[in-house]
């Protein structure tokens, strides 16, 4: 069945999406658009993808009933443990899939952008696995604040190129990746989120959809019903949220909550809460909601979390926001830090700073005791220890 | 008739176009640069609208845009500056900017201001053909504005023919798979590509850009096209030596 949450033939979700790219990228993007669905749906791809996810990534990831957290918030809270994936986050679901697509298209050189470094690590990992050359663009500021992931990428054999323009974060890393792609059209741009020109947002959503595919049977086993009442996920570009929402998009009785990074506060001028601060515009080849001034100059966002420090949001999410299918909430740096410490203390799980934003809305929602809530635990916190330790000392 | 088309009726060989960034090196330099370029006999001028995230531009133009934005340039100021040239400036101007600028400013408002400034030609590198056909063609037609499309070594013949059919000003032949920036020389592969395009006998005039930097690359490009655009090399010169030295940059190329 055709869902209204699937893109049309030009890659639009409602008014959002499309492929606003220079002519130089047209052949690459067209090649992918012509082939990605056929490749993903082929038996050959599915067998290899599922087998790698099982034996290499370690899927299915557990759906864990967090008893103490549930008790605290008066709900039945499950954590979808994407943090237990190989490389420590949901990002690898996408990179495993895209590397198989790249190989099928005969590409040997891979480029990627990264914010927190999780996508960079996941890309470097699959490139090592497949013996492909890997170049990762990362904002200079993020290289400093996510040093462990930079070291991992280098150990995995990737070249890490600092993005020194603009805010020196994820937006600029993406600009640099796109510029390199223009100059090296033989490369495959392994994009890390549900952003970029069509068909990238849809391709990445399909590859992350494994998260909600597993949730359906896991919830059925544990609760007797495939559907939870509420799903909560953090949103920067929006790939973990897209995967967690994917198979529930048409079930309108499942409440979807997307959590953006408010930074120092939505109205502080230091924020990355795109849906609250943004307007319709074009960023990285896609029409979406983005933070910009009255002349269309893109604003520099801020969040403590490098993975959420992005002035736009994927076009699917812009559509979910506009159509009110998803409820967009946000959490500040401080609230996210508190949530990270709380989960660590009462469940023994150190979440990534990005993930902590999703957890940080739990105190803001009024639950009922038997309300089944799934929080996507998108990544683990190893990479953020320096920030956490600093906070501990303060 | 489109202003560039008119220009081609008078001259259709060795046309020199210069790209510069508005509000660079100083906020009030926009009109000064245009006047000096006109005095030097430049055939048409590409006026760059500084953008925060210029996807198709290399480091030189990116930095000039950044500097211009720091100088306080914005679209209102650009249009205020350009309108003062109306009537006195005889050299056609082509505006180059990114689609989000037009979108956010207001599509109709943007087009009206362009027309008010006596400009009728736009280059929007991130406006793809499909979006042009679905929406912008009608909008631009309403204002008598024409859009310049880019072709690259990887653009298929069919696509080139389609672009040829849309073209009213000229086809912008991107010299290599590249972002903007001076390369210093033209390779054999590029030459083969120029020959292939020339052999297609398109109805549109051709202007080569990206990587044209001096007399030598300009002369080579003009063998295969009606003219060429110099951007980054000019910006670099302007940044290093200022408006006073524009003559020294242009004269050797034109002579």
Coordinates of C-alpha atoms in Angstrom, one line a residue:
Chain A
X1 CA 0.0 0.0 0.0
X2 CA 1.2 3.5 -0.9
X3 CA 1.6 5.5 2.3
X4 CA 1.4 9.3 2.3
X5 CA 4.6 9.2 4.2
X6 CA 6.5 7.8 1.2
X7 CA 8.0 10.3 -1.2
X8 CA 6.5 10.9 -4.6
X9 CA 8.4 10.4 -7.9
X10 CA 10.4 13.6 -7.5
X11 CA 11.3 12.8 -3.9
X12 CA 8.7 15.0 -2.1
X13 CA 7.0 14.3 1.2
X14 CA 4.2 16.9 0.9
X15 CA 6.0 20.1 0.0
X16 CA 9.3 18.9 1.4
X17 CA 12.2 17.1 -0.3
X18 CA 13.2 17.2 -3.9
X19 CA 16.7 17.3 -5.2
X20 CA 18.1 20.9 -5.4
X21 CA 21.5 20.0 -6.8
X22 CA 23.9 21.6 -9.2
X23 CA 24.0 20.0 -12.6
X24 CA 27.3 18.5 -11.7
X25 CA 25.7 16.1 -9.4
X26 CA 22.8 15.2 -11.6
X27 CA 24.3 12.0 -13.1
X28 CA 25.2 10.6 -9.6
X29 CA 21.9 11.4 -8.0
X30 CA 20.0 10.1 -11.0
X31 CA 21.9 6.8 -11.0
X32 CA 21.0 6.3 -7.4
X33 CA 17.4 7.3 -7.9
X34 CA 17.0 4.9 -10.8
X35 CA 18.5 2.0 -8.8
X36 CA 18.1 2.2 -5.1
X37 CA 14.7 0.7 -4.6
X38 CA 15.3 -2.1 -7.0
X39 CA 18.6 -2.9 -5.2
X40 CA 17.2 -2.7 -1.7
X41 CA 14.2 -4.9 -2.6
X42 CA 16.3 -7.5 -4.4
X43 CA 16.7 -10.9 -2.7
X44 CA 20.5 -10.8 -3.1
X45 CA 20.6 -7.5 -1.2
X46 CA 18.2 -8.6 1.5
X47 CA 20.1 -11.8 2.2
X48 CA 23.4 -10.0 2.5
X49 CA 22.1 -7.0 4.4
X50 CA 20.1 -9.1 6.9
X51 CA 23.0 -11.5 7.4
X52 CA 25.5 -8.7 8.1
X53 CA 23.0 -7.0 10.5
X54 CA 22.7 -10.3 12.4
X55 CA 26.2 -11.6 12.5
X56 CA 28.3 -8.5 12.1
X57 CA 26.2 -5.7 13.7
X58 CA 24.6 -7.9 16.3
X59 CA 20.9 -7.5 15.5
X60 CA 18.2 -7.8 16.5
X61 CA 19.0 -5.3 19.2
X62 CA 17.2 -6.0 22.5
X63 CA 13.9 -4.3 23.5
X64 CA 14.5 -3.8 27.1
X65 CA 11.8 -3.1 29.7
X66 CA 13.4 -0.4 31.9
X67 CA 11.7 -1.2 35.2
X68 CA 13.2 1.5 37.4
X69 CA 12.8 4.1 34.7
X70 CA 9.1 2.9 34.3
X71 CA 8.5 3.2 38.0
X72 CA 10.0 6.7 38.2
X73 CA 7.8 8.0 35.4
X74 CA 4.7 5.9 35.9
X75 CA 4.7 4.3 32.5
X76 CA 5.8 1.0 30.9
X77 CA 9.0 2.2 29.2
X78 CA 11.0 0.0 26.8
X79 CA 14.4 1.0 25.5
X80 CA 15.2 -0.1 22.0
X81 CA 18.9 -0.8 22.5
X82 CA 20.5 0.6 19.3
X83 CA 23.5 1.5 21.5
X84 CA 24.3 -2.2 21.6
X85 CA 25.0 -2.3 17.8
X86 CA 28.5 -2.8 16.6
X87 CA 30.2 0.7 16.6
X88 CA 27.8 1.9 19.3
X89 CA 24.8 3.5 17.5
X90 CA 22.0 3.0 15.0
X91 CA 24.2 4.6 12.3
X92 CA 25.6 1.3 11.2
X93 CA 22.2 0.0 10.0
X94 CA 22.5 2.6 7.3
X95 CA 26.1 2.2 6.5
X96 CA 25.9 -1.6 6.0
X97 CA 23.0 -1.1 3.6
X98 CA 24.6 1.8 1.7
X99 CA 27.9 0.1 1.3
X100 CA 26.1 -2.9 -0.3
X101 CA 24.4 -0.4 -2.7
X102 CA 27.7 1.3 -3.5
X103 CA 29.3 -2.0 -4.3
X104 CA 26.3 -3.0 -6.5
X105 CA 26.8 0.3 -8.4
X106 CA 30.5 -0.5 -8.8
X107 CA 31.8 2.4 -6.6
X108 CA 35.1 1.9 -4.9
X109 CA 35.6 5.3 -3.1
X110 CA 33.4 6.3 -0.3
X111 CA 32.9 9.7 1.3
X112 CA 30.8 10.7 4.3
X113 CA 30.1 13.6 6.6
X114 CA 29.9 13.2 10.3
X115 CA 28.8 15.3 13.3
X116 CA 29.3 13.3 16.5
X117 CA 31.5 10.9 14.6
X118 CA 29.2 8.0 14.9
X119 CA 28.3 8.0 11.3
X120 CA 32.0 8.5 10.4
X121 CA 33.0 5.5 12.5
X122 CA 30.2 3.4 11.1
X123 CA 31.2 4.3 7.6
X124 CA 34.9 3.7 8.2
X125 CA 34.0 0.4 9.7
X126 CA 32.0 -0.9 6.7
X127 CA 34.7 0.4 4.3
X128 CA 37.3 -1.6 6.3
X129 CA 35.1 -4.6 6.0
X130 CA 34.7 -4.2 2.3
X131 CA 38.2 -3.0 1.5
X132 CA 37.0 0.4 0.2
X133 CA 38.7 3.8 0.4
X134 CA 37.1 6.1 2.9
X135 CA 37.2 9.8 3.4
X136 CA 35.2 11.4 6.2
X137 CA 34.5 15.2 6.5
X138 CA 34.1 16.5 10.0
X139 CA 33.7 20.0 11.4
X140 CA 36.8 21.3 13.1
X141 CA 34.9 22.0 16.2
X142 CA 33.5 18.4 16.3
X143 CA 36.9 16.9 15.8
X144 CA 37.8 18.5 19.1
X145 CA 34.7 17.6 21.1
X146 CA 34.4 14.0 19.7
X147 CA 38.1 13.0 19.8
X148 CA 37.6 9.3 20.6
X149 CA 35.6 8.8 17.4
X150 CA 38.3 10.6 15.3
X151 CA 40.8 8.2 16.7
X152 CA 38.6 5.3 15.9
X153 CA 38.1 6.4 12.3
X154 CA 41.8 6.8 11.8
X155 CA 42.5 3.4 13.2
X156 CA 39.9 2.0 10.8
X157 CA 41.9 3.5 8.0
X158 CA 39.7 6.4 7.1
X159 CA 41.0 9.8 6.1
X160 CA 39.4 12.5 8.3
X161 CA 39.2 15.9 6.6
X162 CA 38.4 18.9 8.8
X163 CA 35.7 21.3 7.6
X164 CA 36.9 24.7 8.5
X165 CA 34.2 26.9 7.0
X166 CA 31.1 28.4 8.7
X167 CA 30.3 27.0 12.2
X168 CA 32.8 24.2 11.7
X169 CA 30.2 21.6 12.6
X170 CA 27.9 19.1 10.9
X171 CA 26.4 21.6 8.4
X172 CA 29.8 22.5 7.2
X173 CA 31.1 18.9 7.1
X174 CA 28.1 18.2 4.8
X175 CA 28.9 21.2 2.6
X176 CA 32.5 20.0 2.2
X177 CA 31.4 16.4 1.5
X178 CA 29.1 17.7 -1.2
X179 CA 31.8 19.9 -2.7
X180 CA 34.2 16.9 -2.8
X181 CA 31.5 14.8 -4.4
X182 CA 31.1 17.5 -7.1
X183 CA 34.8 17.4 -7.9
X184 CA 35.0 13.6 -7.7
X185 CA 31.8 12.3 -9.3
X186 CA 33.2 8.7 -9.2
X187 CA 32.8 8.6 -5.4
X188 CA 29.8 7.3 -3.6
X189 CA 28.4 9.8 -1.0
X190 CA 27.4 7.6 1.9
X191 CA 25.2 10.1 3.6
X192 CA 24.5 9.7 7.3
X193 CA 21.0 10.9 7.9
X194 CA 17.6 11.3 6.2
X195 CA 18.8 14.5 4.6
X196 CA 20.3 15.6 1.3
X197 CA 18.9 15.5 -2.2
X198 CA 16.3 12.8 -3.1
X199 CA 16.6 9.8 -3.0
X200 CA 19.0 10.0 0.0
X201 CA 16.3 10.8 2.7
X202 CA 14.1 7.9 1.5
X203 CA 17.0 5.5 1.1
X204 CA 18.4 6.1 4.6
X205 CA 14.9 5.8 6.1
X206 CA 14.4 2.5 4.4
X207 CA 17.7 1.2 5.8
X208 CA 17.0 2.4 9.3
X209 CA 13.5 1.0 9.2
X210 CA 14.9 -2.3 10.6
X211 CA 14.5 -0.6 14.0
X212 CA 10.7 -0.4 13.9
X213 CA 10.5 -3.7 12.0
X214 CA 12.1 -5.4 15.0
X215 CA 10.0 -3.4 17.5
X216 CA 6.8 -4.8 16.0
X217 CA 7.6 -8.4 16.7
X218 CA 9.4 -7.7 19.9
X219 CA 6.5 -5.7 21.3
X220 CA 4.1 -8.5 20.2
X221 CA 6.2 -11.0 22.2
X222 CA 6.4 -8.8 25.3
X223 CA 3.1 -7.0 25.4
X224 CA 0.8 -9.1 23.1
X225 CA 0.5 -6.0 20.7
X226 CA 2.7 -4.9 17.9
X227 CA 2.0 -1.2 18.6
X228 CA 3.2 0.9 21.5
X229 CA 1.2 3.9 22.6
X230 CA 4.2 6.3 22.3
X231 CA 7.5 6.3 20.6
X232 CA 10.2 8.8 21.5
X233 CA 13.4 9.5 19.5
X234 CA 15.8 12.4 19.2
X235 CA 16.1 14.3 15.9
X236 CA 19.1 16.1 14.4
X237 CA 18.9 15.2 10.7
X238 CA 16.5 12.5 11.9
X239 CA 17.7 9.1 10.9
X240 CA 17.2 7.2 14.2
X241 CA 13.7 8.8 14.5
X242 CA 12.9 7.9 10.9
X243 CA 13.8 4.3 11.5
X244 CA 12.0 4.1 14.8
X245 CA 8.8 5.7 13.4
X246 CA 8.9 4.1 10.0
X247 CA 6.6 1.1 10.3
X248 CA 4.2 3.1 12.6
X249 CA 3.8 6.1 10.4
X250 CA 0.4 5.0 9.1
X251 CA -0.8 3.8 12.5
X252 CA -2.1 7.2 13.6
X253 CA -3.0 5.9 17.1
X254 CA 0.7 5.5 17.8
X255 CA 2.0 8.8 19.2
X256 CA 5.3 9.8 17.7
X257 CA 7.5 12.2 19.7
X258 CA 10.6 13.8 18.0
X259 CA 13.0 15.5 20.4
X260 CA 15.2 18.4 19.1
X261 CA 18.1 19.9 20.8
X262 CA 17.2 23.2 22.5
X263 CA 20.8 24.0 23.3
X264 CA 20.8 26.8 26.0
X265 CA 17.0 27.2 25.4
X266 CA 14.8 27.6 22.3
X267 CA 14.7 31.4 22.6
X268 CA 18.3 31.8 23.8
X269 CA 19.8 32.3 20.3
X270 CA 21.9 29.2 21.0
X271 CA 19.7 26.4 19.9
X272 CA 19.2 23.7 17.3
X273 CA 15.5 23.3 17.7
X274 CA 14.9 23.5 14.0
X275 CA 11.1 23.0 13.9
X276 CA 10.6 25.8 16.4
X277 CA 13.1 28.3 14.9
X278 CA 13.1 27.3 11.2
X279 CA 11.2 28.2 8.1
X280 CA 10.8 26.6 4.7
X281 CA 14.0 26.6 2.7
X282 CA 16.7 24.6 1.0
X283 CA 19.7 23.0 2.6
X284 CA 22.0 20.4 1.3
X285 CA 19.8 19.8 -1.7
X286 CA 16.5 19.3 0.0
X287 CA 13.5 21.6 0.6
X288 CA 12.8 21.4 4.3
X289 CA 12.5 23.5 7.5
X290 CA 15.7 25.2 8.4
X291 CA 17.1 27.9 10.6
X292 CA 17.8 31.0 8.5
X293 CA 17.7 34.8 8.5
X294 CA 15.2 37.0 6.5
X295 CA 17.6 36.8 3.5
X296 CA 17.8 33.0 3.4
X297 CA 21.3 32.9 4.9
X298 CA 21.6 29.7 7.0
X299 CA 22.0 30.3 10.7
X300 CA 24.6 28.6 12.8
X301 CA 22.9 26.2 15.3
X302 CA 24.1 25.3 18.7
X303 CA 23.8 22.2 20.8
X304 CA 26.1 20.4 23.3
X305 CA 25.5 17.4 21.2
X306 CA 27.5 17.3 17.9
X307 CA 25.0 14.9 16.4
X308 CA 22.0 17.2 16.9
X309 CA 23.9 20.5 16.1
X310 CA 22.3 20.9 12.7
X311 CA 20.2 23.9 11.3
X312 CA 17.9 21.7 9.2
X313 CA 15.9 18.5 9.6
X314 CA 15.2 15.7 7.1
X315 CA 12.2 16.4 4.7
X316 CA 10.2 13.5 6.1
X317 CA 10.4 15.1 9.5
X318 CA 9.5 18.5 8.2
X319 CA 6.4 16.8 6.7
X320 CA 5.6 15.0 10.0
X321 CA 5.9 18.3 11.8
X322 CA 3.8 20.3 9.4
X323 CA 1.1 17.5 9.1
X324 CA 1.2 17.2 13.0
X325 CA 1.7 13.4 12.6
X326 CA 4.6 13.8 15.0
X327 CA 4.8 15.9 18.2
X328 CA 8.0 17.9 18.2
X329 CA 9.5 18.5 21.7
X330 CA 12.9 19.7 22.7
X331 CA 15.4 19.4 25.5
X332 CA 18.2 21.8 26.6
X333 CA 21.8 20.9 27.1
X334 CA 21.2 20.8 30.9
X335 CA 18.1 18.6 30.7
X336 CA 19.9 16.2 28.4
X337 CA 22.9 15.9 30.8
X338 CA 20.6 15.3 33.7
X339 CA 18.7 12.6 31.8
X340 CA 22.0 10.9 30.8
X341 CA 23.1 10.8 34.5
X342 CA 19.7 9.5 35.5
X343 CA 19.7 6.6 33.1
X344 CA 23.2 5.8 34.1
X345 CA 22.4 5.8 37.8
X346 CA 19.1 3.9 37.7
X347 CA 19.5 1.5 34.7
X348 CA 23.3 1.2 34.4
X349 CA 23.3 2.5 30.8
X350 CA 25.4 5.4 29.7
X351 CA 23.6 6.9 26.7
X352 CA 25.1 9.2 24.0
X353 CA 24.4 12.9 24.5
X354 CA 22.1 12.8 21.4
X355 CA 20.1 10.0 22.9
X356 CA 19.9 11.8 26.3
X357 CA 17.8 14.4 24.6
X358 CA 15.1 11.8 23.9
X359 CA 15.2 10.6 27.5
X360 CA 15.1 14.2 28.7
X361 CA 11.4 14.7 27.7
X362 CA 10.2 11.9 30.0
X363 CA 9.7 14.2 33.0
X364 CA 7.7 16.6 30.7
X365 CA 5.1 14.1 29.7
X366 CA 2.1 12.9 31.7
X367 CA 2.0 9.1 31.4
X368 CA -0.5 6.5 32.6
X369 CA 0.9 3.4 34.3
X370 CA 0.1 0.9 31.5
X371 CA 1.0 3.3 28.7
X372 CA 3.6 1.5 26.5
X373 CA 6.4 3.8 25.6
X374 CA 9.4 3.0 23.5
X375 CA 12.4 5.3 23.7
X376 CA 15.0 4.7 21.0
X377 CA 18.3 4.4 22.7
X378 CA 20.1 5.5 19.6
X379 CA 23.7 5.4 20.8
X380 CA 26.0 4.8 23.7
X381 CA 27.9 7.4 25.6
X382 CA 31.5 6.3 25.4
X383 CA 32.3 9.2 23.0
X384 CA 30.9 11.7 25.4
X385 CA 32.7 10.7 28.5
X386 CA 34.9 13.8 28.5
X387 CA 31.8 16.0 28.5
X388 CA 30.1 13.9 31.2
X389 CA 33.2 13.9 33.4
X390 CA 33.5 17.6 33.1
X391 CA 29.9 17.9 34.2
X392 CA 30.5 15.6 37.1
X393 CA 33.3 17.8 38.3
X394 CA 31.2 21.0 38.1
Chain B
X1 CA 15.0 40.5 -26.3
X2 CA 17.3 39.3 -23.6
X3 CA 20.2 41.6 -22.8
X4 CA 22.8 38.9 -23.4
X5 CA 21.2 37.9 -26.6
X6 CA 21.4 41.5 -27.7
X7 CA 25.1 41.6 -26.8
X8 CA 25.7 38.5 -29.0
X9 CA 24.2 40.3 -31.9
X10 CA 26.9 42.9 -31.7
X11 CA 29.7 40.5 -30.8
X12 CA 29.8 36.7 -30.6
X13 CA 33.5 35.9 -30.3
X14 CA 36.0 36.2 -27.5
X15 CA 33.5 37.6 -25.0
X16 CA 35.0 38.1 -21.6
X17 CA 32.8 37.9 -18.5
X18 CA 34.0 38.6 -15.0
X19 CA 32.4 37.2 -11.9
X20 CA 32.6 39.2 -8.7
X21 CA 31.0 39.0 -5.3
X22 CA 28.7 41.9 -4.2
X23 CA 29.9 43.8 -1.2
X24 CA 33.5 42.6 -1.5
X25 CA 36.1 43.6 -0.6
X26 CA 34.1 46.4 1.0
X27 CA 30.4 46.8 1.4
X28 CA 30.2 49.8 -0.9
X29 CA 32.5 48.3 -3.6
X30 CA 29.7 46.6 -5.7
X31 CA 29.0 49.5 -8.0
X32 CA 32.7 50.6 -8.1
X33 CA 33.8 47.2 -9.3
X34 CA 31.1 47.1 -12.0
X35 CA 32.1 50.6 -13.3
X36 CA 35.8 49.7 -13.5
X37 CA 35.0 46.4 -15.3
X38 CA 32.8 48.3 -17.7
X39 CA 35.5 50.8 -18.4
X40 CA 37.9 48.0 -19.1
X41 CA 35.7 46.6 -21.8
X42 CA 34.4 43.5 -20.1
X43 CA 31.5 42.2 -22.2
X44 CA 29.1 41.2 -19.4
X45 CA 29.4 40.9 -15.6
X46 CA 28.3 38.1 -13.3
X47 CA 27.2 39.6 -10.1
X48 CA 27.5 37.1 -7.2
X49 CA 25.0 37.3 -4.4
X50 CA 26.9 36.3 -1.2
X51 CA 25.5 33.1 0.4
X52 CA 26.3 31.4 3.7
X53 CA 26.5 27.9 2.2
X54 CA 27.5 28.2 -1.5
X55 CA 27.6 24.5 -2.4
X56 CA 29.0 24.9 -5.9
X57 CA 31.8 27.4 -5.0
X58 CA 35.4 26.8 -4.2
X59 CA 37.3 28.3 -1.3
X60 CA 38.1 31.7 -3.0
X61 CA 34.5 32.6 -3.7
X62 CA 33.3 31.1 -0.4
X63 CA 35.7 33.4 1.5
X64 CA 34.7 36.4 -0.5
X65 CA 31.1 35.7 0.2
X66 CA 31.8 35.2 3.9
X67 CA 33.7 38.5 4.0
X68 CA 30.9 40.3 2.1
X69 CA 28.3 38.9 4.6
X70 CA 30.5 40.1 7.5
X71 CA 30.6 43.5 5.8
X72 CA 26.8 43.5 6.2
X73 CA 25.7 42.9 2.7
X74 CA 22.2 41.6 2.1
X75 CA 19.7 41.4 -0.8
X76 CA 18.1 44.7 0.0
X77 CA 21.4 46.5 0.0
X78 CA 22.5 44.6 -3.2
X79 CA 19.3 45.8 -5.0
X80 CA 19.8 49.4 -3.7
X81 CA 23.3 49.4 -5.0
X82 CA 22.5 47.9 -8.4
X83 CA 19.5 50.2 -9.1
X84 CA 21.8 53.2 -9.0
X85 CA 23.6 51.9 -12.1
X86 CA 20.4 51.7 -14.1
X87 CA 20.6 53.8 -17.2
X88 CA 24.3 54.6 -16.9
X89 CA 25.7 51.1 -17.0
X90 CA 25.7 49.7 -20.5
X91 CA 27.3 46.3 -19.7
X92 CA 24.7 43.6 -19.1
X93 CA 24.6 42.2 -15.6
X94 CA 23.8 38.6 -14.8
X95 CA 22.9 37.7 -11.2
X96 CA 24.3 34.6 -9.6
X97 CA 22.8 33.3 -6.4
X98 CA 21.4 30.2 -4.6
X99 CA 17.8 29.2 -4.8
X100 CA 17.2 29.6 -1.0
X101 CA 17.9 33.3 -1.3
X102 CA 15.2 33.8 -3.8
X103 CA 12.8 31.5 -1.9
X104 CA 13.2 33.3 1.4
X105 CA 13.2 36.8 0.0
X106 CA 10.0 36.0 -1.8
X107 CA 10.0 34.7 -5.3
X108 CA 7.9 37.5 -6.8
X109 CA 9.6 40.2 -4.8
X110 CA 13.0 38.9 -5.9
X111 CA 12.0 38.9 -9.5
X112 CA 10.5 42.3 -9.4
X113 CA 13.6 43.8 -7.8
X114 CA 15.8 42.1 -10.5
X115 CA 13.7 43.7 -13.2
X116 CA 13.7 47.1 -11.4
X117 CA 17.5 46.9 -11.6
X118 CA 17.4 46.4 -15.3
X119 CA 18.6 42.8 -15.1
X120 CA 17.0 39.9 -17.0
X121 CA 19.4 37.0 -16.6
X122 CA 19.9 34.7 -13.6
X123 CA 22.3 31.9 -12.8
X124 CA 21.1 29.7 -10.0
X125 CA 23.4 26.7 -9.8
X126 CA 21.2 24.7 -7.4
X127 CA 18.0 25.1 -9.5
X128 CA 17.6 21.8 -11.3
X129 CA 15.9 21.5 -14.6
X130 CA 12.9 19.5 -13.2
X131 CA 12.1 22.2 -10.7
X132 CA 12.5 24.9 -13.4
X133 CA 10.0 23.1 -15.6
X134 CA 7.5 22.5 -12.8
X135 CA 7.5 26.0 -11.4
X136 CA 10.2 28.5 -12.1
X137 CA 9.9 28.7 -15.9
X138 CA 6.4 30.2 -15.5
X139 CA 7.5 32.6 -12.7
X140 CA 10.5 33.8 -14.7
X141 CA 8.5 34.2 -17.9
X142 CA 6.1 36.4 -16.1
X143 CA 8.9 38.9 -15.3
X144 CA 10.8 38.4 -18.6
X145 CA 13.7 36.8 -16.8
X146 CA 15.8 34.0 -18.2
X147 CA 17.7 31.4 -16.4
X148 CA 21.1 30.1 -17.4
X149 CA 21.7 26.4 -17.2
X150 CA 25.0 24.7 -16.6
X151 CA 26.3 21.7 -18.4
X152 CA 29.3 19.6 -17.4
X153 CA 31.5 16.8 -18.9
X154 CA 29.0 14.3 -17.4
X155 CA 25.8 15.9 -18.8
X156 CA 24.2 13.6 -21.3
X157 CA 23.6 14.7 -24.9
X158 CA 19.9 14.4 -24.5
X159 CA 20.0 16.6 -21.5
X160 CA 22.2 19.1 -23.3
X161 CA 19.7 19.3 -26.1
X162 CA 16.9 19.9 -23.7
X163 CA 18.9 22.7 -22.0
X164 CA 19.6 24.1 -25.4
X165 CA 15.9 24.3 -26.1
X166 CA 15.3 26.3 -22.8
X167 CA 18.2 28.7 -23.3
X168 CA 17.6 32.3 -24.1
X169 CA 20.9 33.9 -22.9
X170 CA 23.7 31.3 -23.1
X171 CA 24.7 27.8 -21.9
X172 CA 27.2 27.9 -19.1
X173 CA 29.8 25.2 -20.0
X174 CA 31.4 24.1 -16.8
X175 CA 35.0 23.3 -17.8
X176 CA 35.5 20.3 -15.6
X177 CA 33.8 18.2 -12.9
X178 CA 34.5 20.9 -10.4
X179 CA 33.5 23.6 -8.0
X180 CA 34.6 27.1 -8.9
X181 CA 38.3 27.9 -8.6
X182 CA 41.3 28.6 -10.8
X183 CA 43.2 25.6 -12.1
X184 CA 45.8 27.2 -14.2
X185 CA 45.5 25.1 -17.4
X186 CA 43.2 23.3 -19.6
X187 CA 43.7 19.5 -20.0
X188 CA 43.3 17.3 -23.1
X189 CA 40.2 15.7 -21.6
X190 CA 38.7 19.1 -21.2
X191 CA 39.6 20.0 -24.8
X192 CA 37.8 16.8 -26.0
X193 CA 34.7 17.8 -24.0
X194 CA 34.7 21.3 -25.5
X195 CA 35.1 19.8 -29.0
X196 CA 32.2 17.4 -28.3
X197 CA 29.9 20.2 -27.2
X198 CA 31.0 22.4 -30.2
X199 CA 30.3 19.6 -32.6
X200 CA 26.7 19.3 -31.3
X201 CA 26.0 22.5 -33.2
X202 CA 23.6 23.8 -30.5
X203 CA 21.5 26.9 -31.3
X204 CA 22.6 28.5 -28.0
X205 CA 25.7 30.5 -27.5
X206 CA 28.3 28.9 -25.2
X207 CA 30.3 30.5 -22.4
X208 CA 32.9 28.4 -20.7
X209 CA 33.5 28.9 -16.9
X210 CA 35.1 27.3 -13.9
X211 CA 38.9 27.1 -14.0
X212 CA 39.5 30.0 -16.5
X213 CA 42.1 32.3 -14.9
X214 CA 44.3 34.2 -17.4
X215 CA 45.0 35.1 -21.0
X216 CA 46.1 31.6 -22.0
X217 CA 43.1 29.7 -20.6
X218 CA 40.8 32.4 -21.8
X219 CA 42.1 32.2 -25.4
X220 CA 41.9 28.4 -25.4
X221 CA 38.3 28.5 -24.1
X222 CA 37.3 31.0 -26.8
X223 CA 38.4 28.6 -29.5
X224 CA 35.5 26.3 -28.5
X225 CA 32.9 28.7 -27.2
X226 CA 31.7 32.3 -27.7
X227 CA 33.5 33.4 -24.6
X228 CA 34.5 32.6 -21.1
X229 CA 34.0 33.6 -17.5
X230 CA 36.7 34.4 -15.0
X231 CA 35.7 34.2 -11.4
X232 CA 38.0 33.0 -8.6
X233 CA 41.2 34.4 -10.2
X234 CA 39.6 37.8 -10.4
X235 CA 38.4 37.6 -6.8
X236 CA 41.8 36.6 -5.7
X237 CA 43.3 39.6 -7.5
X238 CA 40.7 41.9 -6.1
X239 CA 41.2 40.6 -2.6
X240 CA 45.0 41.0 -2.8
X241 CA 45.4 44.2 -4.7
X242 CA 42.0 46.0 -4.5
X243 CA 40.0 47.9 -7.1
X244 CA 42.9 50.1 -8.2
X245 CA 44.6 47.0 -9.8
X246 CA 41.6 45.7 -11.7
X247 CA 43.0 47.3 -14.9
X248 CA 46.2 45.4 -14.6
X249 CA 44.3 42.1 -14.3
X250 CA 41.9 42.7 -17.3
X251 CA 44.1 44.4 -19.8
X252 CA 46.5 41.5 -20.5
X253 CA 43.5 39.2 -21.1
X254 CA 41.7 41.5 -23.5
X255 CA 44.7 42.7 -25.5

